[in-house]
XYZ file of C-alpha atoms in Angstrom:
742
model
C 2.722 0.809 -63.813
C -0.661 2.429 -63.500
C -0.006 4.206 -60.179
C 1.459 7.686 -59.909
C 4.576 6.508 -58.115
C 6.466 3.291 -57.754
C 5.565 1.221 -54.684
C 8.242 1.188 -52.049
C 9.416 -2.293 -51.227
C 9.494 -3.581 -47.688
C 12.789 -3.025 -45.967
C 14.650 -5.269 -43.550
C 14.529 -4.223 -39.910
C 14.798 -5.906 -36.534
C 11.232 -5.614 -35.277
C 9.404 -7.560 -32.679
C 7.648 -10.597 -34.085
C 6.336 -9.589 -37.423
C 5.319 -12.702 -39.259
C 7.218 -11.466 -42.269
C 10.101 -9.959 -40.220
C 9.772 -6.709 -42.149
C 7.956 -3.411 -42.057
C 6.280 -1.702 -44.976
C 7.295 1.893 -45.593
C 5.016 3.558 -48.095
C 5.736 6.529 -50.247
C 4.162 9.784 -49.092
C 0.663 10.187 -50.401
C -1.104 13.448 -50.997
C -4.318 11.724 -51.937
C -6.915 12.855 -49.390
C -9.293 10.012 -50.185
C -6.489 7.546 -49.668
C -5.768 8.985 -46.224
C -9.441 8.892 -45.278
C -9.639 5.220 -46.216
C -6.445 4.328 -44.372
C -6.738 1.478 -41.930
C -7.029 2.431 -38.244
C -4.128 1.344 -36.051
C -1.985 1.074 -39.182
C 1.150 1.166 -37.029
C 0.422 -2.344 -35.757
C 0.765 -5.540 -37.732
C -1.836 -8.218 -37.021
C -1.048 -11.910 -36.901
C -3.478 -14.638 -37.908
C -3.707 -17.291 -35.199
C -5.640 -19.675 -37.435
C -3.126 -19.472 -40.278
C -0.252 -20.055 -37.860
C -2.012 -23.126 -36.484
C -2.195 -24.562 -40.007
C 1.389 -23.508 -40.624
C 2.579 -25.474 -37.600
C 0.681 -28.544 -38.776
C 2.363 -28.302 -42.180
C 5.730 -28.011 -40.468
C 5.111 -31.301 -38.700
C 3.872 -33.012 -41.859
C 6.753 -31.807 -44.009
C 9.481 -33.033 -41.691
C 11.795 -35.268 -43.696
C 12.284 -37.472 -40.668
C 8.626 -38.491 -40.450
C 9.192 -41.313 -42.901
C 12.044 -42.777 -40.879
C 11.958 -44.892 -37.783
C 15.641 -45.064 -36.841
C 17.488 -43.706 -33.814
C 17.857 -40.310 -35.463
C 14.101 -40.029 -35.858
C 13.485 -40.753 -32.178
C 16.134 -38.268 -31.032
C 14.717 -35.610 -33.352
C 11.199 -36.289 -32.075
C 12.395 -36.071 -28.463
C 14.245 -32.831 -29.124
C 11.241 -31.354 -30.914
C 9.002 -32.155 -27.963
C 11.467 -30.811 -25.385
C 12.401 -27.522 -27.043
C 9.644 -25.615 -25.259
C 10.679 -27.032 -21.884
C 14.347 -26.231 -22.448
C 13.451 -22.702 -23.500
C 11.254 -22.276 -20.402
C 14.115 -23.439 -18.162
C 16.592 -21.028 -19.758
C 14.135 -18.141 -19.555
C 13.627 -18.724 -15.833
C 17.365 -19.007 -15.219
C 18.285 -15.841 -17.110
C 15.385 -13.814 -15.722
C 16.372 -14.652 -12.145
C 19.991 -13.701 -12.819
C 19.010 -10.306 -14.214
C 16.535 -9.739 -11.376
C 19.202 -10.476 -8.762
C 21.540 -7.951 -10.388
C 18.803 -5.304 -10.469
C 17.776 -5.952 -6.842
C 21.319 -5.603 -5.520
C 22.046 -2.562 -7.674
C 18.868 -0.760 -6.601
C 19.783 -1.217 -2.964
C 23.325 0.090 -3.504
C 22.328 3.131 -5.567
C 19.364 4.047 -3.335
C 21.509 3.979 -0.191
C 23.920 6.467 -1.761
C 21.351 9.176 -1.038
C 22.079 8.671 2.673
C 25.774 7.765 2.813
C 28.380 5.219 1.795
C 30.305 2.207 3.048
C 33.871 3.081 4.016
C 35.083 -0.442 3.244
C 33.546 -0.619 -0.222
C 31.453 2.133 -1.778
C 29.688 -0.476 -3.928
C 28.093 -2.107 -0.873
C 24.630 -1.230 0.349
C 24.047 -0.331 3.984
C 22.664 -3.820 4.669
C 25.670 -5.556 3.127
C 28.099 -3.120 4.749
C 26.664 -3.696 8.214
C 25.866 -7.393 7.875
C 28.348 -8.492 10.552
C 27.878 -5.613 13.022
C 25.074 -4.513 15.282
C 26.325 -0.948 15.640
C 27.647 -0.363 12.160
C 30.864 1.640 12.087
C 31.636 1.073 8.423
C 28.618 2.997 7.182
C 29.172 6.744 7.049
C 26.436 9.296 6.423
C 27.220 12.211 4.138
C 26.480 14.686 6.909
C 24.984 14.945 10.391
C 23.102 18.117 9.485
C 19.420 17.610 8.705
C 19.365 20.467 6.205
C 22.435 19.239 4.325
C 21.169 15.652 4.393
C 17.866 16.902 2.965
C 19.669 18.780 0.192
C 21.917 15.821 -0.703
C 18.901 13.497 -0.784
C 17.051 15.813 -3.183
C 20.062 16.448 -5.441
C 21.005 12.769 -5.758
C 17.385 11.724 -6.318
C 17.148 14.338 -9.063
C 20.399 13.115 -10.621
C 19.238 9.483 -10.573
C 15.926 10.490 -12.148
C 17.600 12.390 -14.973
C 19.937 9.449 -15.615
C 17.003 7.012 -15.743
C 15.032 9.280 -18.069
C 17.972 9.966 -20.370
C 18.700 6.260 -20.713
C 15.051 5.570 -21.501
C 15.101 8.161 -24.299
C 17.578 5.962 -26.203
C 14.770 3.467 -26.893
C 12.714 5.959 -28.863
C 11.078 4.249 -31.834
C 8.689 5.372 -34.551
C 5.964 2.833 -35.195
C 4.692 4.511 -38.311
C 3.915 2.199 -41.207
C 3.634 5.040 -43.705
C 5.142 8.472 -44.251
C 4.948 10.571 -41.060
C 2.553 13.466 -40.911
C 4.025 16.942 -40.588
C 1.421 17.742 -37.943
C 3.377 17.420 -34.701
C 0.614 18.654 -32.442
C -1.681 15.692 -33.037
C -2.747 13.784 -29.981
C -2.103 10.099 -29.539
C -5.652 9.338 -30.579
C -5.265 11.503 -33.692
C -2.070 9.680 -34.576
C -3.705 6.312 -34.150
C -6.558 7.207 -36.457
C -4.342 8.856 -39.092
C -1.620 7.371 -41.266
C 1.023 9.415 -39.443
C 1.769 6.971 -36.664
C 3.345 7.825 -33.322
C 6.541 7.689 -31.311
C 7.089 5.212 -28.475
C 9.786 4.865 -25.831
C 10.072 1.111 -25.643
C 11.637 0.934 -22.171
C 9.222 3.408 -20.559
C 6.522 2.356 -18.128
C 5.912 -1.173 -16.949
C 5.589 -2.647 -20.435
C 2.528 -4.640 -19.389
C 0.015 -2.772 -21.625
C 2.320 -3.312 -24.606
C 2.805 -6.991 -23.768
C -0.973 -7.475 -23.509
C -1.308 -5.918 -26.956
C 1.335 -8.220 -28.425
C -0.115 -11.339 -26.823
C -3.553 -10.461 -28.202
C -2.190 -10.784 -31.737
C -0.593 -7.467 -32.660
C 3.065 -6.624 -33.159
C 5.085 -3.732 -31.762
C 8.501 -3.669 -33.454
C 11.595 -3.497 -31.221
C 9.603 -3.950 -27.991
C 11.686 -6.981 -26.959
C 15.068 -6.053 -28.423
C 18.266 -6.695 -26.459
C 18.794 -2.938 -26.220
C 15.372 -2.519 -24.604
C 16.172 -5.265 -22.090
C 19.439 -3.583 -21.073
C 17.904 -0.117 -20.862
C 14.910 -1.445 -18.930
C 17.176 -3.080 -16.344
C 19.558 -0.134 -15.905
C 16.758 2.423 -16.077
C 14.822 0.540 -13.394
C 17.829 0.663 -11.080
C 18.127 4.445 -11.185
C 14.368 5.080 -11.342
C 13.604 3.040 -8.217
C 16.669 4.464 -6.448
C 15.202 7.967 -6.724
C 12.538 6.995 -4.209
C 9.770 7.936 -6.645
C 6.391 6.256 -6.349
C 7.161 3.491 -8.785
C 8.343 -0.091 -8.578
C 10.499 -2.521 -10.485
C 7.915 -5.309 -10.475
C 6.190 -4.236 -13.708
C 9.514 -3.759 -15.520
C 10.534 -7.253 -14.366
C 7.631 -8.642 -16.407
C 8.865 -6.736 -19.470
C 12.441 -7.878 -18.823
C 11.330 -11.498 -18.596
C 9.377 -11.107 -21.846
C 12.513 -9.698 -23.520
C 14.485 -12.694 -22.270
C 11.732 -15.003 -23.492
C 11.750 -13.451 -26.943
C 15.543 -13.508 -27.305
C 15.718 -17.148 -26.193
C 12.740 -18.329 -28.226
C 13.790 -16.829 -31.562
C 16.812 -19.127 -31.412
C 14.415 -22.070 -31.803
C 13.296 -22.290 -35.468
C 9.818 -23.703 -34.866
C 9.003 -20.770 -32.561
C 10.828 -18.077 -34.515
C 8.848 -18.835 -37.670
C 5.425 -19.130 -36.045
C 3.807 -16.140 -34.353
C 1.243 -18.232 -32.483
C 3.850 -20.439 -30.826
C 6.152 -17.494 -30.170
C 3.410 -15.779 -28.202
C 2.882 -18.937 -26.194
C 6.487 -18.699 -25.007
C 6.088 -14.996 -24.247
C 3.195 -15.914 -21.938
C 5.473 -18.462 -20.303
C 8.190 -15.846 -19.853
C 5.850 -13.328 -18.222
C 5.187 -15.720 -15.353
C 8.892 -15.638 -14.471
C 8.831 -11.843 -14.277
C 6.363 -11.658 -11.429
C 7.853 -14.755 -9.830
C 11.196 -13.000 -9.316
C 9.553 -9.685 -8.478
C 7.753 -11.050 -5.413
C 9.216 -14.499 -4.868
C 5.789 -15.800 -5.885
C 6.065 -18.657 -8.417
C 2.392 -19.663 -8.245
C 1.260 -16.063 -8.346
C 3.460 -15.463 -11.375
C 1.706 -18.209 -13.336
C -1.735 -16.953 -12.338
C -0.767 -13.360 -13.155
C 0.259 -14.352 -16.668
C -3.022 -16.236 -17.090
C -5.388 -13.684 -15.535
C -3.889 -10.329 -16.425
C -1.669 -10.626 -19.501
C -2.397 -13.561 -21.783
C -5.163 -13.876 -24.366
C -4.332 -17.452 -25.372
C -3.302 -19.789 -22.529
C -3.625 -23.522 -23.363
C -2.573 -26.240 -20.941
C 0.901 -26.649 -22.407
C 1.531 -22.970 -21.678
C 0.337 -23.521 -18.108
C 2.755 -26.420 -17.594
C 5.720 -24.592 -19.085
C 4.843 -21.480 -17.111
C 5.029 -23.549 -13.940
C 8.510 -24.766 -14.861
C 9.725 -21.323 -15.890
C 8.318 -19.671 -12.781
C 9.671 -22.213 -10.308
C 13.132 -22.197 -11.923
C 13.200 -18.407 -11.702
C 12.164 -18.472 -8.041
C 14.627 -21.230 -7.105
C 17.567 -19.541 -8.833
C 16.698 -16.196 -7.234
C 16.608 -17.820 -3.796
C 20.077 -19.271 -4.329
C 21.463 -15.967 -5.594
C 19.981 -14.373 -2.449
C 19.958 -10.688 -3.490
C 18.093 -9.651 -0.314
C 20.630 -11.298 1.988
C 17.961 -13.139 3.980
C 18.337 -16.498 2.265
C 14.540 -16.657 1.983
C 12.232 -16.463 -0.994
C 9.413 -14.696 0.886
C 9.965 -10.984 0.392
C 7.847 -9.508 3.208
C 7.712 -12.435 5.632
C 5.408 -11.867 8.576
C 4.353 -14.019 11.509
C 1.691 -12.174 13.435
C 0.639 -15.203 15.439
C -2.686 -13.505 16.200
C -5.933 -14.758 14.768
C -8.658 -12.425 13.595
C -12.203 -12.426 14.934
C -15.521 -12.292 13.127
C -15.795 -8.560 13.860
C -12.568 -7.951 11.983
C -14.235 -9.026 8.744
C -16.121 -5.748 8.848
C -12.797 -3.889 8.948
C -11.513 -5.931 6.010
C -14.613 -4.944 4.024
C -14.012 -1.280 4.921
C -10.430 -1.613 3.685
C -11.762 -3.139 0.472
C -14.213 -0.279 -0.032
C -11.491 2.311 0.550
C -9.115 0.417 -1.746
C -11.774 0.355 -4.452
C -12.443 4.070 -4.077
C -8.734 4.823 -4.322
C -8.328 2.517 -7.320
C -11.263 3.980 -9.220
C -10.330 7.575 -8.422
C -6.675 6.910 -9.230
C -7.524 5.481 -12.655
C -9.698 8.480 -13.501
C -7.261 11.023 -12.054
C -4.234 9.548 -13.802
C -6.172 9.419 -17.068
C -7.127 13.097 -16.747
C -3.565 14.003 -15.730
C -2.230 12.312 -18.854
C -4.846 13.999 -21.049
C -4.203 17.469 -19.622
C -0.817 18.090 -18.022
C 1.087 15.749 -20.324
C -0.470 17.425 -23.360
C 1.262 20.720 -22.527
C 3.835 21.205 -25.279
C 6.737 21.756 -22.851
C 5.969 18.497 -21.055
C 5.028 16.528 -24.159
C 8.201 17.447 -26.038
C 10.535 17.109 -23.036
C 9.800 13.861 -21.162
C 13.000 14.120 -19.103
C 11.934 17.547 -17.855
C 8.639 16.095 -16.612
C 10.527 13.294 -14.918
C 12.923 15.738 -13.242
C 9.979 17.830 -12.041
C 8.169 14.821 -10.567
C 11.398 13.552 -8.986
C 12.011 16.934 -7.364
C 8.478 17.109 -5.962
C 8.757 13.525 -4.709
C 12.083 14.048 -2.946
C 10.953 17.300 -1.327
C 7.709 15.784 -0.021
C 9.000 12.377 1.070
C 12.236 13.164 2.924
C 10.634 14.811 5.984
C 8.417 11.764 6.586
C 10.427 8.801 7.859
C 7.612 6.436 6.914
C 7.956 7.084 3.170
C 11.548 8.277 2.790
C 12.947 4.959 1.568
C 12.267 3.060 -1.651
C 8.871 1.412 -2.031
C 9.797 -2.122 -1.001
C 11.539 -0.893 2.173
C 8.495 1.224 3.021
C 6.280 -1.816 2.596
C 8.545 -4.004 4.706
C 8.567 -1.508 7.574
C 4.806 -0.987 7.536
C 4.166 -4.727 7.914
C 6.312 -4.993 11.049
C 4.768 -6.823 14.008
C 5.607 -4.845 17.122
C 4.957 -7.837 19.373
C 8.319 -9.199 18.247
C 10.313 -6.076 17.328
C 10.929 -3.269 19.817
C 13.797 -1.313 18.252
C 11.919 -0.315 15.095
C 10.960 3.379 14.877
C 7.340 2.540 14.062
C 7.111 0.243 17.074
C 8.636 2.890 19.326
C 6.017 5.396 18.206
C 3.138 2.962 18.656
C 4.428 1.904 22.090
C 4.010 5.415 23.478
C 1.031 5.893 25.749
C 0.835 9.631 25.061
C 2.016 12.006 22.362
C 1.084 9.835 19.382
C -0.374 12.772 17.491
C 2.788 13.371 15.487
C 2.981 9.707 14.451
C -0.671 9.708 13.391
C -0.026 12.874 11.399
C 2.856 11.157 9.595
C 0.592 8.205 8.763
C -2.187 10.427 7.421
C 0.112 12.755 5.503
C 2.128 9.807 4.187
C -1.040 8.205 2.822
C -2.134 11.339 0.978
C 1.372 12.121 -0.277
C 1.686 8.597 -1.682
C -1.707 8.841 -3.360
C -0.851 12.174 -4.970
C 2.662 11.202 -6.049
C 1.537 7.855 -7.455
C -1.065 9.645 -9.581
C 1.411 12.072 -11.164
C 4.250 9.533 -11.465
C 2.562 6.686 -13.330
C 3.027 7.339 -17.021
C 6.361 9.151 -16.816
C 8.822 8.105 -19.526
C 10.930 5.894 -17.311
C 10.842 2.173 -16.410
C 8.214 1.963 -13.709
C 5.472 -0.155 -12.246
C 2.338 0.601 -10.259
C 2.260 -2.471 -8.012
C 4.519 -1.414 -5.123
C 3.289 2.230 -4.975
C -0.331 1.060 -4.740
C 0.618 -1.424 -2.038
C 2.532 1.259 -0.116
C -0.495 3.554 -0.109
C -2.707 0.699 1.044
C -0.273 -0.339 3.769
C -0.083 3.232 5.101
C -3.859 3.499 5.152
C -4.248 0.050 6.696
C -1.688 0.804 9.411
C -3.571 4.018 10.154
C -6.863 2.114 10.494
C -5.076 -0.463 12.635
C -4.396 2.167 15.288
C -8.131 2.211 16.000
C -8.477 -1.567 16.451
C -7.446 -2.868 19.897
C -5.721 -6.144 20.737
C -4.476 -6.956 17.247
C -1.353 -5.998 15.328
C -1.834 -2.964 13.018
C 0.449 -4.722 10.544
C -2.393 -7.119 9.721
C -4.521 -4.264 8.428
C -1.544 -2.783 6.606
C -1.120 -6.127 4.857
C -4.790 -6.437 3.895
C -4.970 -2.751 2.958
C -2.073 -3.126 0.543
C -3.912 -5.948 -1.232
C -7.137 -3.922 -1.366
C -5.506 -0.838 -2.860
C -3.634 -2.859 -5.476
C -6.852 -4.687 -6.396
C -8.611 -1.366 -6.849
C -5.916 -0.132 -9.211
C -5.192 -3.292 -11.221
C -8.469 -5.274 -10.825
C -6.512 -8.479 -10.236
C -8.356 -11.025 -8.100
C -7.267 -14.663 -7.826
C -3.658 -14.030 -8.808
C -3.387 -11.160 -6.317
C -4.722 -13.249 -3.426
C -2.113 -15.921 -4.161
C 0.652 -13.334 -4.593
C -0.169 -11.804 -1.212
C 0.082 -15.042 0.732
C 3.285 -15.987 -1.106
C 4.641 -12.488 -0.512
C 3.982 -12.538 3.233
C 3.852 -16.245 4.026
C 0.493 -15.713 5.769
C -1.659 -18.568 4.478
C -4.159 -18.045 7.313
C -5.003 -14.615 5.967
C -6.197 -15.772 2.544
C -9.901 -15.173 3.484
C -9.249 -11.539 4.536
C -7.206 -11.016 1.384
C -9.990 -12.340 -0.819
C -12.711 -10.363 0.963
C -10.796 -7.109 0.631
C -9.737 -7.806 -2.963
C -13.228 -8.682 -4.212
C -14.782 -5.712 -2.421
C -12.148 -3.382 -3.858
C -12.711 -4.678 -7.378
C -16.487 -4.248 -7.197
C -16.210 -0.691 -5.876
C -13.480 0.284 -8.347
C -15.471 -1.135 -11.275
C -18.396 1.065 -10.271
C -16.188 4.169 -10.416
C -14.015 3.334 -13.418
C -14.835 0.406 -15.681
C -11.219 -0.152 -16.732
C -8.176 -0.950 -14.634
C -4.904 0.904 -14.881
C -3.393 -1.361 -17.561
C -6.476 -1.145 -19.791
C -6.516 2.635 -19.482
C -2.809 2.756 -20.299
C -3.500 0.752 -23.455
C -6.135 3.266 -24.462
C -3.966 6.286 -23.666
C -1.090 4.917 -25.700
C -3.355 3.991 -28.585
C -2.650 0.252 -28.555
C -5.308 -1.921 -30.231
C -6.879 -4.587 -28.052
C -10.027 -6.661 -28.530
C -11.626 -7.583 -25.220
C -14.481 -9.924 -26.083
C -16.801 -9.300 -23.117
C -16.495 -5.537 -23.364
C -16.979 -5.711 -27.143
C -20.181 -7.739 -26.828
C -21.538 -5.237 -24.287
C -20.850 -2.361 -26.675
C -22.549 -4.199 -29.537
C -25.643 -4.837 -27.424
C -25.781 -1.174 -26.447
C -25.385 -0.240 -30.122
C -28.308 -2.513 -31.024
C -30.459 -0.975 -28.300
C -29.755 2.513 -29.650
C -29.908 1.799 -33.388
C -32.425 -1.040 -33.458
C -30.039 -3.312 -35.372
C -26.413 -4.396 -35.257
C -25.242 -6.346 -38.283
C -21.861 -6.918 -39.857
C -22.456 -4.458 -42.693
C -21.943 -1.650 -40.154
C -18.225 -2.483 -40.352
C -17.940 -2.196 -44.120
C -15.769 0.582 -45.585
C -16.695 2.729 -48.586
C -17.137 1.326 -52.097
C -13.955 3.128 -53.205
C -12.006 1.099 -50.672
C -13.669 -2.124 -51.843
C -12.636 -1.448 -55.442
C -9.003 -1.244 -54.337
C -9.241 -4.462 -52.304
C -10.646 -6.817 -54.959
C -9.204 -8.329 -58.129
C -11.438 -9.881 -60.788
C -9.789 -12.968 -62.288
C -12.471 -14.128 -64.726
C -13.330 -17.751 -65.601
C -9.751 -18.720 -66.438
C -8.287 -17.335 -63.195
C -5.928 -15.025 -65.070
C -4.949 -11.448 -64.219
C -2.402 -8.900 -65.460
C 0.662 -8.448 -63.278
C 0.317 -4.688 -63.811
C -3.088 -4.839 -62.119
C -1.587 -6.600 -59.112
C 1.234 -4.046 -58.921
C -1.285 -1.220 -59.087
C -3.378 -2.744 -56.285
C -0.245 -3.319 -54.220
C 0.710 0.327 -54.647
C -2.701 1.423 -53.350
C -2.316 -0.762 -50.259
C 1.107 0.701 -49.564
C -0.065 4.285 -49.999
C -2.866 3.665 -47.502
C -0.484 2.153 -44.959
C -2.183 -1.231 -44.969
C 0.882 -3.237 -44.001
C -1.119 -6.362 -43.153
C -4.086 -6.017 -45.507
C -4.464 -7.847 -48.802
C -6.501 -8.521 -51.927
C -9.592 -10.646 -52.558
C -9.782 -12.585 -55.831
C -13.317 -12.813 -57.242
C -14.903 -14.242 -60.387
C -17.259 -12.431 -62.750
C -20.156 -13.054 -60.368
C -18.297 -11.468 -57.464
C -17.819 -14.779 -55.608
C -14.617 -15.110 -53.598
C -11.892 -17.401 -54.992
C -9.207 -16.604 -52.451
C -7.296 -14.004 -50.482
C -3.636 -12.987 -50.490
C -1.920 -10.763 -47.930
C 0.064 -7.731 -49.001
C 3.360 -9.208 -47.915
C 2.775 -12.519 -49.691
C 1.665 -10.652 -52.806
C 4.823 -8.582 -52.781
C 6.974 -11.682 -52.327
C 5.151 -13.556 -55.082
C 5.504 -10.691 -57.570
C 9.204 -10.400 -56.835
C 9.612 -14.143 -57.301
C 7.670 -14.081 -60.577
C 9.813 -11.259 -61.939
C 13.066 -12.973 -60.982
C 12.390 -16.621 -61.771
C 9.662 -16.661 -64.404
C 10.799 -13.656 -66.400
C 7.214 -12.433 -66.705
C 6.860 -8.899 -68.019
C 4.883 -6.252 -66.171
C 1.994 -6.321 -68.631
C 1.767 -10.126 -68.847
C -1.175 -12.054 -67.497
C -0.708 -14.972 -65.132
C -2.834 -17.735 -63.641
C -3.339 -17.010 -59.953
C -3.801 -20.712 -59.195
C -0.395 -21.646 -60.579
C 3.188 -20.878 -59.664
C 4.204 -18.469 -56.911
C 0.731 -17.000 -56.406
C -0.904 -20.397 -55.916
C 1.342 -21.105 -52.927
C 0.478 -17.763 -51.335
C -3.290 -17.551 -51.815
C -5.645 -18.619 -49.040
C -8.308 -20.549 -50.972
C -10.527 -20.947 -47.909
C -10.787 -17.566 -46.170
C -13.359 -17.063 -43.438
C -16.537 -15.493 -44.833
C -19.554 -14.007 -43.122
C -22.871 -12.646 -44.347
C -23.259 -8.869 -44.254
C -26.586 -9.334 -42.450
C -25.171 -11.598 -39.753
C -25.328 -10.301 -36.163
C -22.311 -8.210 -35.246
C -21.627 -10.552 -32.337
C -20.618 -13.205 -34.894
C -17.766 -11.015 -36.115
C -16.637 -10.269 -32.559
C -16.581 -13.960 -31.666
C -14.791 -14.999 -34.875
C -12.070 -12.400 -34.420
C -11.789 -13.013 -30.694
C -12.020 -16.800 -30.471
C -10.357 -17.867 -33.742
C -7.759 -15.107 -33.822
C -8.246 -14.425 -37.529
C -6.954 -11.136 -38.934
C -9.637 -10.570 -41.588
C -13.153 -11.577 -42.634
C -14.563 -11.652 -46.163
C -18.064 -10.140 -46.036
C -20.599 -11.394 -48.595
C -24.181 -10.724 -49.633
C -26.680 -12.933 -47.871
C -28.346 -14.339 -51.010
C -25.714 -14.265 -53.749
C -22.472 -14.802 -51.775
C -21.050 -11.832 -53.685
C -18.102 -10.168 -51.939
C -19.107 -6.774 -50.547
C -16.093 -6.017 -48.382
C -13.168 -7.085 -46.242
C -13.095 -6.353 -42.513
C -9.937 -6.564 -40.403
C -9.444 -6.851 -36.656
C -8.290 -3.253 -36.583
C -11.462 -2.028 -38.269
C -13.596 -3.886 -35.747
C -11.645 -2.388 -32.832
C -11.884 1.107 -34.332
C -15.645 0.652 -34.759
C -15.979 -0.420 -31.119
C -13.863 2.554 -30.018
C -16.342 4.888 -31.667
C -19.146 3.312 -29.633
C -17.465 4.222 -26.356
């Protein structure tokens, strides 16, 4: 072979949805030029939506039953059409079952910080006292405030360490080539170099990673069974600490794991990346459905916030999956209320025209918080989390944040409990409940200063803790913490408004603050009315949400999930943002054509193969080219076949080339130095004879639209006049180019 070292063959692993089910591990390369020409985001495999569409059509055409018209044919056709529906039903059923287990477990573990049930230590306070008004079966650890404070802090710290330690077991190296020895490189450095990076698959909400996968990239092991189990157990202990995080984001990841594990059992989905991602979109709707008891909101959330490709069949199956998940969760009744609505309210008081001004104010404040939070959390991640002690010891950071959280939250009764309990208490309507502590404080005619101080301090403590907590290496979501902060602020504003329940403003404030952080709009408005049962308050919700989004966009262009994608180095092509960057590039440079994306000529020489008039090439040449691709970490790149005039005759991906060469060596007995016809035998079946091509002088917007709308993974770039191949551009190269324009 002409290369300095033998190419390393792909090895079998258990990754998430790689079209070839394998990862390429290249031999270490000391060639500096090779490293400089390495593909950006080389840790991520790219799928080709267009090729998978054709692949599915061939699957239908090649069915042996298509030529028959007997009973077997009709049953097979019925089963083929119903597989997606059956999978959606099973995903909803299993997701609800796991969610019920997590909900009950969180309540039990969280209550252990306060005491235990003498009848059964595995019962929560609610379950222990279900049949008694004055509960005698629940016993606090101590009557001393100081000792209770200490026990609360110690147990919260223990739960946090457990959650973090469990999460560490999902550590995975995404690298597609030999790791760099430079351990001090930042995430951005790792993304742009062939060294790759380390991920903890169960950490965070999982939503940024899911968005990346659904946009056409692959993250191996993200949906493994191990990740599902760790995500569920880790969420239990993480939420039980009382930290400013929620289980709602992790529920979306859990549902996606369930969706993946169910769907890969169906051959037509397991072998087609396009259709597999359709079912992942379906599964995500169930996650939010069980998180909030919001089946409609779950479907809209999957459509608005997560999915890139959402055809009507996905919408219909999402509806089924989401409603099954909600119905099963209601029957399992983890909250003990027998109701699906999580924070049911019935204020019975209508709002006046003047109150719209207050709703706008809440929206403005929610937008300011959301924009400032996104910037502050980004800076926190870029500064504090880059300290070597913190970066190399994620559990230590988690323990530190848990300790700070427990110390700050215990003295304030408004924020001492877990996030969902805090939210439930802040929405209370004191016209109907007199025994609640909040209602007792608000009923006082004098001496409310202490209560107001708790509201103000609680708001600022939540804002601070949410900023430093999001991004810790533990299963966590941002939805409930943002809503808690908004509810505290809204309840505080409500004290100034006479003759109307402060809970109304807490409810609207929670929506405004979440909108400012996440930039959700329609889906959030629907989630809020499903979450509270207050259909009459949809206009206030929408006013506050839209106002919050506009204000937050003015402060920080990206929402929290988009910023998390950037921080973690995940590739993502957002068409509208990309077009805006291209237009700005044209304004600055005077032109913006496709040739701006082209790599160096040295790279082009390694990406093309000249086949001559008889379409023949030496196998040694193909092996040499394959070796170059592997050394550069181009796990999903390939070779362009050209004639003597430089005109494209076809394209073959690296994986298909490797498979074809192995097949030729085994079956045809062709020697390494033999020449073969690329349009015959194993190569002919693997070559794409009709790759997408684009002129080098075409507007750059054409490339953005082709990659974004068609979902292709590469473009062949040609000269405008001669159609001669001048380069190959991949999705990753386009994204890297756009990143440099930021």
